[in-house]
Coordinates of C-alpha atoms and ligand atoms in Angstrom, one line a residue:
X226 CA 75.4 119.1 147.7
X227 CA 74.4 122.8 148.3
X228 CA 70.4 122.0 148.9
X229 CA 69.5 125.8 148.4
X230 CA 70.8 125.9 144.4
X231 CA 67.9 123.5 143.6
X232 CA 65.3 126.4 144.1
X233 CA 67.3 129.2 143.4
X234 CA 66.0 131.8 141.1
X235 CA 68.8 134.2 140.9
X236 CA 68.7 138.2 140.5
X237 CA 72.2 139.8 138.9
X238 CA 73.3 142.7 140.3
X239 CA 76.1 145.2 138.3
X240 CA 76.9 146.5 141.7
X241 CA 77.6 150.2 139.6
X242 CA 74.1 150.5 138.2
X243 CA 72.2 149.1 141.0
X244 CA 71.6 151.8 143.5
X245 CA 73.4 154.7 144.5
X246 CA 73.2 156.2 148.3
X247 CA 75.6 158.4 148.7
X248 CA 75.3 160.8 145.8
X249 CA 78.7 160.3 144.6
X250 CA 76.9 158.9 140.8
X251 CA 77.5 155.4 141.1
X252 CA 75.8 152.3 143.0
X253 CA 76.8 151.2 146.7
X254 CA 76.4 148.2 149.1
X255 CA 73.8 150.1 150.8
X256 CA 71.6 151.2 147.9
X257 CA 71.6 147.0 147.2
X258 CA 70.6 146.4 151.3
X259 CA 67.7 149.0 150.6
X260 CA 66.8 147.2 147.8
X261 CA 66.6 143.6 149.1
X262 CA 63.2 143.6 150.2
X263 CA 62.2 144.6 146.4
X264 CA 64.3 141.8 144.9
X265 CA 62.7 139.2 146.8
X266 CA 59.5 140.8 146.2
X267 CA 59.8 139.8 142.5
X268 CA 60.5 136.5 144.0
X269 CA 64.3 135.5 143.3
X270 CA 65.8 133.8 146.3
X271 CA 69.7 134.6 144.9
X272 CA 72.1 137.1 144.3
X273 CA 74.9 137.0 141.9
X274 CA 77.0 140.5 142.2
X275 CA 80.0 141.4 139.6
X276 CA 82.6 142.5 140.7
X277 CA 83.0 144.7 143.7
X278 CA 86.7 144.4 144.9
X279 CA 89.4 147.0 144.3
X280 CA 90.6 148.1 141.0
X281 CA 91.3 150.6 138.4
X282 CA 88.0 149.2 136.8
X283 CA 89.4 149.0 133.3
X284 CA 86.8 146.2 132.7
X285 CA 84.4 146.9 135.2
X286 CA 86.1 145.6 138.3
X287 CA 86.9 142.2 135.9
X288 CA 90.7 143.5 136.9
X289 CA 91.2 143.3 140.0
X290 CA 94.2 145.5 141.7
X291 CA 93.4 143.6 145.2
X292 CA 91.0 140.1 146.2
X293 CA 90.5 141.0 149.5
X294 CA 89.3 144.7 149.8
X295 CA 86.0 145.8 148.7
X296 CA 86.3 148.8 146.0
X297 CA 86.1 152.0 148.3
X298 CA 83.4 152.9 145.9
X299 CA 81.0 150.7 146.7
X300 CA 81.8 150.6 150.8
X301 CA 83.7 148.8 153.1
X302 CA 84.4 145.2 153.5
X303 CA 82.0 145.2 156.9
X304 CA 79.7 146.9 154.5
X305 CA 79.7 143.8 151.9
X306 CA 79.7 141.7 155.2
X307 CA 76.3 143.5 156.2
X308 CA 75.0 142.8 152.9
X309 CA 75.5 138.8 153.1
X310 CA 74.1 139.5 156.8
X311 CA 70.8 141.5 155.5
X312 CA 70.6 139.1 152.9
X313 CA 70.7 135.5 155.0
X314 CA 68.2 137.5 157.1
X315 CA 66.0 137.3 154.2
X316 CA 66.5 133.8 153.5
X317 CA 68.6 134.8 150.3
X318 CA 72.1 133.3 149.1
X319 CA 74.7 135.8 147.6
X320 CA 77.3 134.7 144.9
X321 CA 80.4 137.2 144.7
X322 CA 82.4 136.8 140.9
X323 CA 85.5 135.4 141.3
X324 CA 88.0 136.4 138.5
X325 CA 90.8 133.5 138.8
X326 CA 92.4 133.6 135.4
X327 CA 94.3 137.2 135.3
X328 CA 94.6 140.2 137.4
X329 CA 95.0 144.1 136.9
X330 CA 98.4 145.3 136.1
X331 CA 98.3 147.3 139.1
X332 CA 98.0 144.1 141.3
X333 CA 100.9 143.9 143.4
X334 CA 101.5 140.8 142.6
X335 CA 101.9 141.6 138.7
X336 CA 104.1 144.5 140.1
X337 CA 106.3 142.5 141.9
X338 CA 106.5 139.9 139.0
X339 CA 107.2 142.6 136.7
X340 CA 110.7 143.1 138.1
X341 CA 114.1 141.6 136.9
X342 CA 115.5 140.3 140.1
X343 CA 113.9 136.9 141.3
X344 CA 110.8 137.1 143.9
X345 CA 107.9 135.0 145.1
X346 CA 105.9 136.7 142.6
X347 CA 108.3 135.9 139.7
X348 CA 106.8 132.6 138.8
X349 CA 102.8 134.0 139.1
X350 CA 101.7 135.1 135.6
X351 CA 102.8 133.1 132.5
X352 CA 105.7 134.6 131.1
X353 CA 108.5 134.0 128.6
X354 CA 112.1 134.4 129.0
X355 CA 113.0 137.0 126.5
X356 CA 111.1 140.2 125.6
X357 CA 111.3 139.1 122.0
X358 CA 109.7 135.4 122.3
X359 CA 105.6 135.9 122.5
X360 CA 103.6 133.4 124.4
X361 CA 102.3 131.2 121.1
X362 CA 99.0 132.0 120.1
X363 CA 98.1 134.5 123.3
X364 CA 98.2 138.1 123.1
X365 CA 101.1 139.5 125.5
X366 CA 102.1 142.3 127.9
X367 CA 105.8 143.2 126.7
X368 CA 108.3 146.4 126.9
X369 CA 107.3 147.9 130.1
X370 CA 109.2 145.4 132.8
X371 CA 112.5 145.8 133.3
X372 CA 112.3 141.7 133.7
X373 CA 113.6 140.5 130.0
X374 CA 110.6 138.3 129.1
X375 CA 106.7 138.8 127.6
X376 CA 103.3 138.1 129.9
X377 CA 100.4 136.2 128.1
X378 CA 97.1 138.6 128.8
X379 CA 93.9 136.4 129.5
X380 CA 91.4 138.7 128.2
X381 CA 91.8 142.8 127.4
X382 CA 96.1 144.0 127.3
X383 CA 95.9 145.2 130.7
X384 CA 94.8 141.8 131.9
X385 CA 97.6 139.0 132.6
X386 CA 97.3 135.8 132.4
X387 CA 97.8 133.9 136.5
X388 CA 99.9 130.8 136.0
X389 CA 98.3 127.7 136.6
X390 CA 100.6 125.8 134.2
X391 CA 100.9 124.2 131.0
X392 CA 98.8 120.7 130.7
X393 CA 101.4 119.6 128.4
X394 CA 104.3 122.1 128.2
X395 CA 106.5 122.3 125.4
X396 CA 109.9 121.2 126.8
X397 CA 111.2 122.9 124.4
X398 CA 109.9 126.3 126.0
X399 CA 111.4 126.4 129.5
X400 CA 109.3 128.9 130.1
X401 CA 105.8 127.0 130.0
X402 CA 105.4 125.1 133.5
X403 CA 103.5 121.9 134.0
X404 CA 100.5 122.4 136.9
X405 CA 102.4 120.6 139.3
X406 CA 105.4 122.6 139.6
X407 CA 105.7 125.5 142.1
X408 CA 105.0 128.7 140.6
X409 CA 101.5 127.2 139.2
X410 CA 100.6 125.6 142.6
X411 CA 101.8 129.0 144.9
X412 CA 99.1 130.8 142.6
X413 CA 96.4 128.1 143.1
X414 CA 97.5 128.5 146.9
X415 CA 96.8 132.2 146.6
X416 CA 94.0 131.6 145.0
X417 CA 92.3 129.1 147.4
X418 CA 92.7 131.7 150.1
X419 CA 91.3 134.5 148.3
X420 CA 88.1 131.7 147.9
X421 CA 88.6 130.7 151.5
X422 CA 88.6 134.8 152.6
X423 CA 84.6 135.4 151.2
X424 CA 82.8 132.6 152.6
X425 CA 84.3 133.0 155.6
X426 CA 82.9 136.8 156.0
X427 CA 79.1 135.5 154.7
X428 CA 79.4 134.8 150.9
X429 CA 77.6 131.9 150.1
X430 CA 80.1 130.9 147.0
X431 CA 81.3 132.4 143.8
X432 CA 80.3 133.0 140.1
X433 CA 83.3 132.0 138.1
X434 CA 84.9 134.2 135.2
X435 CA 86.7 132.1 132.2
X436 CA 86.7 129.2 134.5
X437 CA 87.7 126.6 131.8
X438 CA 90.7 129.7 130.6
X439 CA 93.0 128.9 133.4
X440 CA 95.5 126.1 132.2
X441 CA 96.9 126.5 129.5
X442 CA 97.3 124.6 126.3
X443 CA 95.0 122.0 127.5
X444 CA 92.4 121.7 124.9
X445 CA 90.1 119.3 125.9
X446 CA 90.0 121.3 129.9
X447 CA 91.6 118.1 131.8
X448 CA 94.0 120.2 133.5
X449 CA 91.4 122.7 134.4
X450 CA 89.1 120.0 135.0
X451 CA 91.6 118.7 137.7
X452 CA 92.5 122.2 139.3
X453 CA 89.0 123.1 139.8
X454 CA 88.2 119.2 141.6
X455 CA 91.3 120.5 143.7
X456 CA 89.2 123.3 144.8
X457 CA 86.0 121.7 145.2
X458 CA 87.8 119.1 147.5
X459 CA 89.2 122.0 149.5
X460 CA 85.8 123.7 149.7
X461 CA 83.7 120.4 150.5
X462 CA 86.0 120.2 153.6
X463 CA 86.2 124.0 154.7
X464 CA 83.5 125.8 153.3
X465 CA 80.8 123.0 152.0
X466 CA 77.9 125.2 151.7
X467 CA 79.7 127.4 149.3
X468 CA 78.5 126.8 145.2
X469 CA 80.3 127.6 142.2
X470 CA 78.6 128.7 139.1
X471 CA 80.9 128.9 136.2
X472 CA 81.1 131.0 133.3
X473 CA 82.5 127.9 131.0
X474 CA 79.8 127.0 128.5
X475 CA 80.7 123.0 128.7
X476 CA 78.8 121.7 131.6
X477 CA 80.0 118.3 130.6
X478 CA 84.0 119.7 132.1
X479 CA 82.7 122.1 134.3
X480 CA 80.7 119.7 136.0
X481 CA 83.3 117.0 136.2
X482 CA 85.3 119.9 137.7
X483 CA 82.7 120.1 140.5
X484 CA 81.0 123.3 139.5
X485 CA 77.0 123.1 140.5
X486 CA 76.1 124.5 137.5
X487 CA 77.4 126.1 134.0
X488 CA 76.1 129.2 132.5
X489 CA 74.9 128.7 128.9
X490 CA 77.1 130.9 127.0
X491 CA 76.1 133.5 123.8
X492 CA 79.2 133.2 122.5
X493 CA 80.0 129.7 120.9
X494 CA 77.8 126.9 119.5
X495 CA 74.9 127.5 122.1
X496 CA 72.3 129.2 119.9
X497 CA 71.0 131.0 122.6
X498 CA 71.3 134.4 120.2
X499 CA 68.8 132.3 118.0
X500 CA 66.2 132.7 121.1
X501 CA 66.5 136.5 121.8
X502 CA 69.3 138.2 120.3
X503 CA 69.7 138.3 115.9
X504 CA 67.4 139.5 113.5
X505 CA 65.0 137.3 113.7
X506 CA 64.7 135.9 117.0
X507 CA 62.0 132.8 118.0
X508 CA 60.8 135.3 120.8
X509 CA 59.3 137.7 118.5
X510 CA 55.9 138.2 117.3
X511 CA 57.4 138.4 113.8
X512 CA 57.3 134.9 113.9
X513 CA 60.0 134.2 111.6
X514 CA 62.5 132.6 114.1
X515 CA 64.0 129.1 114.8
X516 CA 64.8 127.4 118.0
X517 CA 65.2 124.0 117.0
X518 CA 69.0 124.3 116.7
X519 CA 69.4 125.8 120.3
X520 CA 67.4 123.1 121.7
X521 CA 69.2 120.3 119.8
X522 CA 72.5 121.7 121.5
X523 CA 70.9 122.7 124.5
X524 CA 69.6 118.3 125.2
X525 CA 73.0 117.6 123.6
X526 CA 74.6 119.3 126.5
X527 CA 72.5 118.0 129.4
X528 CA 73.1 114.6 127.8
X529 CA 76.8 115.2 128.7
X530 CA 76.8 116.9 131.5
X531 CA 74.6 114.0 132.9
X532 CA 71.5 113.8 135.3
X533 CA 73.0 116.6 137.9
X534 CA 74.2 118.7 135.2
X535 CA 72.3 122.3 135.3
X536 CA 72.7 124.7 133.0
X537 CA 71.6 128.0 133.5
X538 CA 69.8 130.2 131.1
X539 CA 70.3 134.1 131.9
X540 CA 67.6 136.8 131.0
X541 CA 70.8 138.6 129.7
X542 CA 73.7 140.2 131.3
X543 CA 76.3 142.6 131.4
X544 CA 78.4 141.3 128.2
X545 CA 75.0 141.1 126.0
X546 CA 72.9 143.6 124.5
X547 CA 69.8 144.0 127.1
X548 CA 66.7 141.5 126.1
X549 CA 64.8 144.5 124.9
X550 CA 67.1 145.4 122.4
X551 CA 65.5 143.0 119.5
X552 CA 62.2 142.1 121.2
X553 CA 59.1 143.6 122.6
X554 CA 56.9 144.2 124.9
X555 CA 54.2 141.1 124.9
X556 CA 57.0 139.1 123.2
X557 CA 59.1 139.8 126.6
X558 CA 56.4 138.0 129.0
X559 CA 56.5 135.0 126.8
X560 CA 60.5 135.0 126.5
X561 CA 60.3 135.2 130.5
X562 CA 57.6 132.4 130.3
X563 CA 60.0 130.2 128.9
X564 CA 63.3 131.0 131.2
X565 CA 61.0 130.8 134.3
X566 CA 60.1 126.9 133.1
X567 CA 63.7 125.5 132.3
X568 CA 65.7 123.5 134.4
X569 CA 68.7 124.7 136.0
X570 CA 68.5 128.4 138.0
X571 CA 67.4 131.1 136.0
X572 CA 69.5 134.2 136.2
X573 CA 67.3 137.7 135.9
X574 CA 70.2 140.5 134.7
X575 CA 68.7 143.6 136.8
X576 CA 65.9 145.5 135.0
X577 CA 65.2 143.0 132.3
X578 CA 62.3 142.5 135.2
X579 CA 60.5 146.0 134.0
X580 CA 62.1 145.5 130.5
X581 CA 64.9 148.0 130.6
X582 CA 65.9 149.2 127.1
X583 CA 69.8 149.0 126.0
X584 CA 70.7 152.9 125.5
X585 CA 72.1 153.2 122.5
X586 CA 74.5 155.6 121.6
X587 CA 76.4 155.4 124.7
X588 CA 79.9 156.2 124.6
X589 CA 82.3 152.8 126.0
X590 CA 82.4 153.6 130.3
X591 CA 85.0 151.2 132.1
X592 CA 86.2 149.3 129.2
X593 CA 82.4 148.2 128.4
X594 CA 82.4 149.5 124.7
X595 CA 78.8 148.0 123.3
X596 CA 78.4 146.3 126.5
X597 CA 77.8 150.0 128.0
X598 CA 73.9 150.2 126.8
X599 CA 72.9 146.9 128.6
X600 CA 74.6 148.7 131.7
X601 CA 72.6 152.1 133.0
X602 CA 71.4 152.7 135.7
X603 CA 68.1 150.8 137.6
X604 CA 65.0 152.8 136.5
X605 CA 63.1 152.7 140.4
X606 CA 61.1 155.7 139.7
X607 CA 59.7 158.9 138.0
X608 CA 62.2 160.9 140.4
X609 CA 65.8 162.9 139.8
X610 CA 68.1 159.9 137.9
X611 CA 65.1 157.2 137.8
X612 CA 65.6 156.8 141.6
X613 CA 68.9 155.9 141.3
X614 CA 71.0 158.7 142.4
X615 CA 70.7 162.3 144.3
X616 CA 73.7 163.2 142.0
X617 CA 73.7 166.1 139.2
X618 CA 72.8 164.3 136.3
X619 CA 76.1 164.8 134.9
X620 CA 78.2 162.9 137.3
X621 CA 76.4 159.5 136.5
X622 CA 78.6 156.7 136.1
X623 CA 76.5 155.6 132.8
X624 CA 73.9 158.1 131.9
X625 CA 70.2 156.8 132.3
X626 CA 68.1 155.5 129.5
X627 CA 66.6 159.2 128.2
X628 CA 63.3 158.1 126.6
X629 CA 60.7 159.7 128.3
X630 CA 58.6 156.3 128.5
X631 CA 61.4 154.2 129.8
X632 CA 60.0 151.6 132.3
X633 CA 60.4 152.1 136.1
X634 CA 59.6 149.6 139.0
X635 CA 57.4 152.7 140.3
X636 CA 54.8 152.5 137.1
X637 CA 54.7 148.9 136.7
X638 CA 54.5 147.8 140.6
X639 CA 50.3 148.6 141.0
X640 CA 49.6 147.5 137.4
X641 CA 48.7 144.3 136.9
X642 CA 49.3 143.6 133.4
X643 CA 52.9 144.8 133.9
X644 CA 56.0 142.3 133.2
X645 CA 57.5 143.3 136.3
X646 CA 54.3 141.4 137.9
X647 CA 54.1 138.5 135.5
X648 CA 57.4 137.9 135.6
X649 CA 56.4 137.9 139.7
X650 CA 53.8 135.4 138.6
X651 CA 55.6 132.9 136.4
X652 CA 58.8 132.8 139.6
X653 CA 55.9 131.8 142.0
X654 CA 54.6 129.1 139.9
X655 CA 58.0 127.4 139.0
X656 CA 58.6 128.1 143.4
X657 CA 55.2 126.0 143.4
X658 CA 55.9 123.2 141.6
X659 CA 58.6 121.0 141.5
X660 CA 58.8 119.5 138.0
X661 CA 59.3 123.1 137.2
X662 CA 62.3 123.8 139.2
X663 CA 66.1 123.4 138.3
X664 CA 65.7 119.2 138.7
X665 CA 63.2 118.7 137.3
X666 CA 63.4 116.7 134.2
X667 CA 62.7 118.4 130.5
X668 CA 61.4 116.3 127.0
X669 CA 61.1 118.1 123.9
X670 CA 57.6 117.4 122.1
X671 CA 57.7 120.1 119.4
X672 CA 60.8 122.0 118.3
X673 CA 61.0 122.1 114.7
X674 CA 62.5 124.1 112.3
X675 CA 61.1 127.5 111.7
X676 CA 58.1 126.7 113.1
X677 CA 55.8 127.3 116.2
X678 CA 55.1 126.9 119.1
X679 CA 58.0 125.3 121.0
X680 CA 56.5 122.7 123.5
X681 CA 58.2 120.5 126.1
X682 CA 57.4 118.6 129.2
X683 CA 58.9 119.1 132.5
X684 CA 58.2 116.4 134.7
X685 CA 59.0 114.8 138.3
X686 CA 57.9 112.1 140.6
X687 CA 55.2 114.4 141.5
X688 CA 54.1 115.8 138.4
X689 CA 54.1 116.4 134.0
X690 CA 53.6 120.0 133.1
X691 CA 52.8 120.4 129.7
X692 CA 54.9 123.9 128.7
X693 CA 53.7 125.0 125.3
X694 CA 55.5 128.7 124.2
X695 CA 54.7 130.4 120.8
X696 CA 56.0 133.8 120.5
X697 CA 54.8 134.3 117.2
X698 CA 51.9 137.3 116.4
X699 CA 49.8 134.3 114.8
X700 CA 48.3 131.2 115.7
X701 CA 50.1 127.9 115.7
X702 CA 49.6 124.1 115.9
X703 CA 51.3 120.7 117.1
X704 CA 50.5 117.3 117.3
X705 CA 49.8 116.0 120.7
X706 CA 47.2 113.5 121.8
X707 CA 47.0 113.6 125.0
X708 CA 44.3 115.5 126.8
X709 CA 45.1 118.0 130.1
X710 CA 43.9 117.2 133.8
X711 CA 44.2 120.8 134.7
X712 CA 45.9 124.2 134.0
X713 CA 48.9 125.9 136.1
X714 CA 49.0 128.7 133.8
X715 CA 48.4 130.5 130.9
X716 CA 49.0 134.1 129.0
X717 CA 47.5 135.5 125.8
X718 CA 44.2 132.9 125.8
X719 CA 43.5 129.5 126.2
X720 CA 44.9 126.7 124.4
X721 CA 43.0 124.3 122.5
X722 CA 42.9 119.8 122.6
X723 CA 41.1 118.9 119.8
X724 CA 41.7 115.4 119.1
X725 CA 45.1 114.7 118.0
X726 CA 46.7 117.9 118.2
X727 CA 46.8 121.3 120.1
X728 CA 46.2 124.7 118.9
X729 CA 47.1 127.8 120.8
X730 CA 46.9 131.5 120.1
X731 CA 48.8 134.3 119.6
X732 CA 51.6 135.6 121.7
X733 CA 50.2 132.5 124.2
X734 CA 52.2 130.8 126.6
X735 CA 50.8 127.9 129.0
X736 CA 51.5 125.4 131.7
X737 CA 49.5 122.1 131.8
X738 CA 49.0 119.3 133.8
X739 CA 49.1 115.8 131.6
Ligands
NOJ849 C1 83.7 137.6 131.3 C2 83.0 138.8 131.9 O1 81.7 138.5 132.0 C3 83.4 140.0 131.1 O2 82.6 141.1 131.5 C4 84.8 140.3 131.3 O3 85.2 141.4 130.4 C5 85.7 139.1 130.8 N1 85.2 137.9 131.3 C6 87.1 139.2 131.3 O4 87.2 139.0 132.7

């Protein structure tokens, strides 16, 4: 059990964008030391940093050339240990991303594999025995070994698939290997000492990419389910503290595999888009959204995933267009009303604090293509760059958002009605009471279709908190019966008990006692 999950409200850092302190045009370990003090000042308690380890950064550092060095660009490994240093010292927990299913194709490890005499690498990426057979149904590296066979890719073509084995391989296919057998177990092997390697310099656990990707041919995840209880048993013995969050979208497997929590996924059957990201999304004053089918999946899933199962609801992140993109300002407190009340950690993607704006029009940096415009630089102030580089302008890694009235921390710090400080408000409520926080339990009392406001209680042995949300630019009603004992908070007005039901403003969101 790692204790400090279960009041974790966690800040995402694209280690790039973040802050740059060396002029060179993109973001360093120190710039994220300097900047510590500000993210606990909005009140998050966590870290999770993509990421930052060698690499030709063809996908942002998602292709890693080597586990255990940090990318020059950023610093030096002492510097990354200073950073889990500086932020323990500041009672905060850092995740590092941990990308198990492939590697770059400069990894030495590919290198070595690529070749046509035998080697310990030979068996480490899933490959076939003949340059003309393709991996079935996986896209494949193929003419440029001199080793006579085709490598399944995981994710983009320069990104090959590590072999973890086949759950049931086709024997039929020499090729595919079960789990057990030793190339798949030597990579798991390598694997576990890249995760033993972090923790023991100060990480306090990992953020998972494709966790559920890494056996293959195992559609309902039981031999990924069992790999990753391998792990866990290795970390509960060597590194217990450390937590795994996983990028799965399943909680009910990733759980089972021991993960602490599971991210809630845009992609897939999740409806999360329907909240903040289509054309007409429920957090919009327009008013013409629907978010009964993302909480029908959403109690679905914590049904499965059983009482410890948290799921985590990001603000955005680096693979999603930025939360500004398709809502707006007043809309953006209430959106932030709601992920500060859900259970499980919330997950703030850096900027969507002050509201940062995707830049559109940006041309694909890094492999990001659209992703690029959710990924510009921090906006800190009116200064050179926003205050995030002493570089020429030019030499920015991703140019910075050029509307004249983007937000910065700077202009919304000293003004109260800012979302930088309400979203400071709402993290200190949830921190102050415990039905609110990742445990506590959630019940659905209004979520029907096309309508507002969405209402739900969150409750513990302590506490019920009436949560009652409505985005919409027009008043709304919902039966309810039952009148409050007191108020936690509120935004937009007040709400209003009149006999059997409950009407609430405009653009309202509130937090009752009942
Ligand atoms: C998911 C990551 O979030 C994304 O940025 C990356 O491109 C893929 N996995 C491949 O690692």
């Amino acid at each position: 059990m790692v204790n400090w999950l279960d009041t974790a409200v966690f800040y995402q850092i694209y280690p790039q964008s973040f802050c740059d302190t060396n002029a060179d045009g993109i973001g360093d370990f120190n710039g994220i030391i300097q900047k510590l003090d500000y993210i606990r000042s909005v009140g998050c308690t966590a870290i999770w940093m993509n990421p930052c380890f060698d690499s030709p950064f063809g996908d942002a550092g998602y292709d890693v050339s080597d586990y255990y060095l940090a990318a020059p660009r950023y610093g030096t490994n002492d510097d990354l240990k200073r950073l889990f240093k500086e932020a323990h010292a500041r009672g905060m927990h850092v995740l590092l991303d941990l990308v198990p299913g492939h590697t770059s194709i400069e990894h030495r490890w590919f290198r070595e594999s690529m070749k046509a005499e035998k080697n310990e690498f030979t068996d480490r990426y899933v490959w076939t025995d003949s340059v003309w057979e393709e991996p079935d149904g996986m896209a494949n590296i193929r003419g440029i070994s001199s080793r006579d066979g085709s490598c399944a890719v995981n994710f983009f073509s320069h990104q090959p698939a590590l072999n973890y084995g086949f759950y049931k391989p086709d024997p039929k296919k020499k090729w595919q290997q079960a789990p057990t057998d030793p190339g798949p177990q030597a990579t798991l092997e390598a694997m576990k000492d890249v995760m033993r390697f972090w923790p023991g310099m100060g990480a306090d656990g990992f953020r998972v990419d494709m966790a559920g990707s890494l056996v293959k041919n195992d559609p309902d995840g039981k031999g990924t389910i069992a790999l990753w209880q391998n792990v866990r048993a290795f970390l509960d013995e060597e590194f217990p503290d450390a937590a795994l969050v996983s990028e799965w979208g399943e909680p009910d497997k990733s759980l089972l595999g021991g993960f602490h929590m599971d991210f809630l996924l845009h992609f897939g059957p999740s409806h999360y888009n329907d909240l903040f990201r289509c054309a007409e999304p429920f957090f919009s004053e327009r008013g013409k959204g629907d978010a009964s089918e993302f909480v029908k999946k959403y109690m679905e899933s914590r049904k499965k995933a059983g009482k410890n199962g948290l799921i985590c609801i990001p603000s955005g992140n680096h693979d999603m267009d930025r939360l500004a993109r398709s809502i707006e300002k007043d809309s953006l407190k209430i959106a932030f009303a709601f992920l500060m009340t859900m259970p499980g950690a919330p997950f703030i993607y850096y900027g969507d604090e002050i509201g940062m704006r995707y830049v559109e029009g940006l041309s694909s940096v890094e492999g990001g293509y659209n992703r690029t415009g959710s990924r510009s630089p921090m906006q800190w102030d009116s200064s050179t760059n926003a205050g995030f580089s002493a570089a020429p302008s030019k030499k920015l890694y991703i140019p910075i958002d050029p509307m004249p009235d983007r937000p910065t921390v700077e202009a919304q710090q000293n003004d109260g009605e800012s979302l930088l400080n309400e979203v400071r408000r709402l993290i200190a409520v949830r921190q102050s009471h415990t039905a609110l926080r990742s445990r506590g339990d959630i019940e659905f009392i209004y979520a029907e279709k096309n309508a507002y406001p969405l209402a739900y209680i969150r409750s513990d042995n302590d506490e019920r908190l009436l949560c009652i949300i409505n985005p919409a630019g027009h008043e709304a009603e919902f039966p309810y019966a039952i009148k409050p004992k007191y108020k936690v908070y509120s935004i937009g007005g007040e709400a209003y008990f009149v006999g059997k039901s409950v009407r609430v403003p405009e653009k309202f969101a509130g937090i009752y006692g009942v």
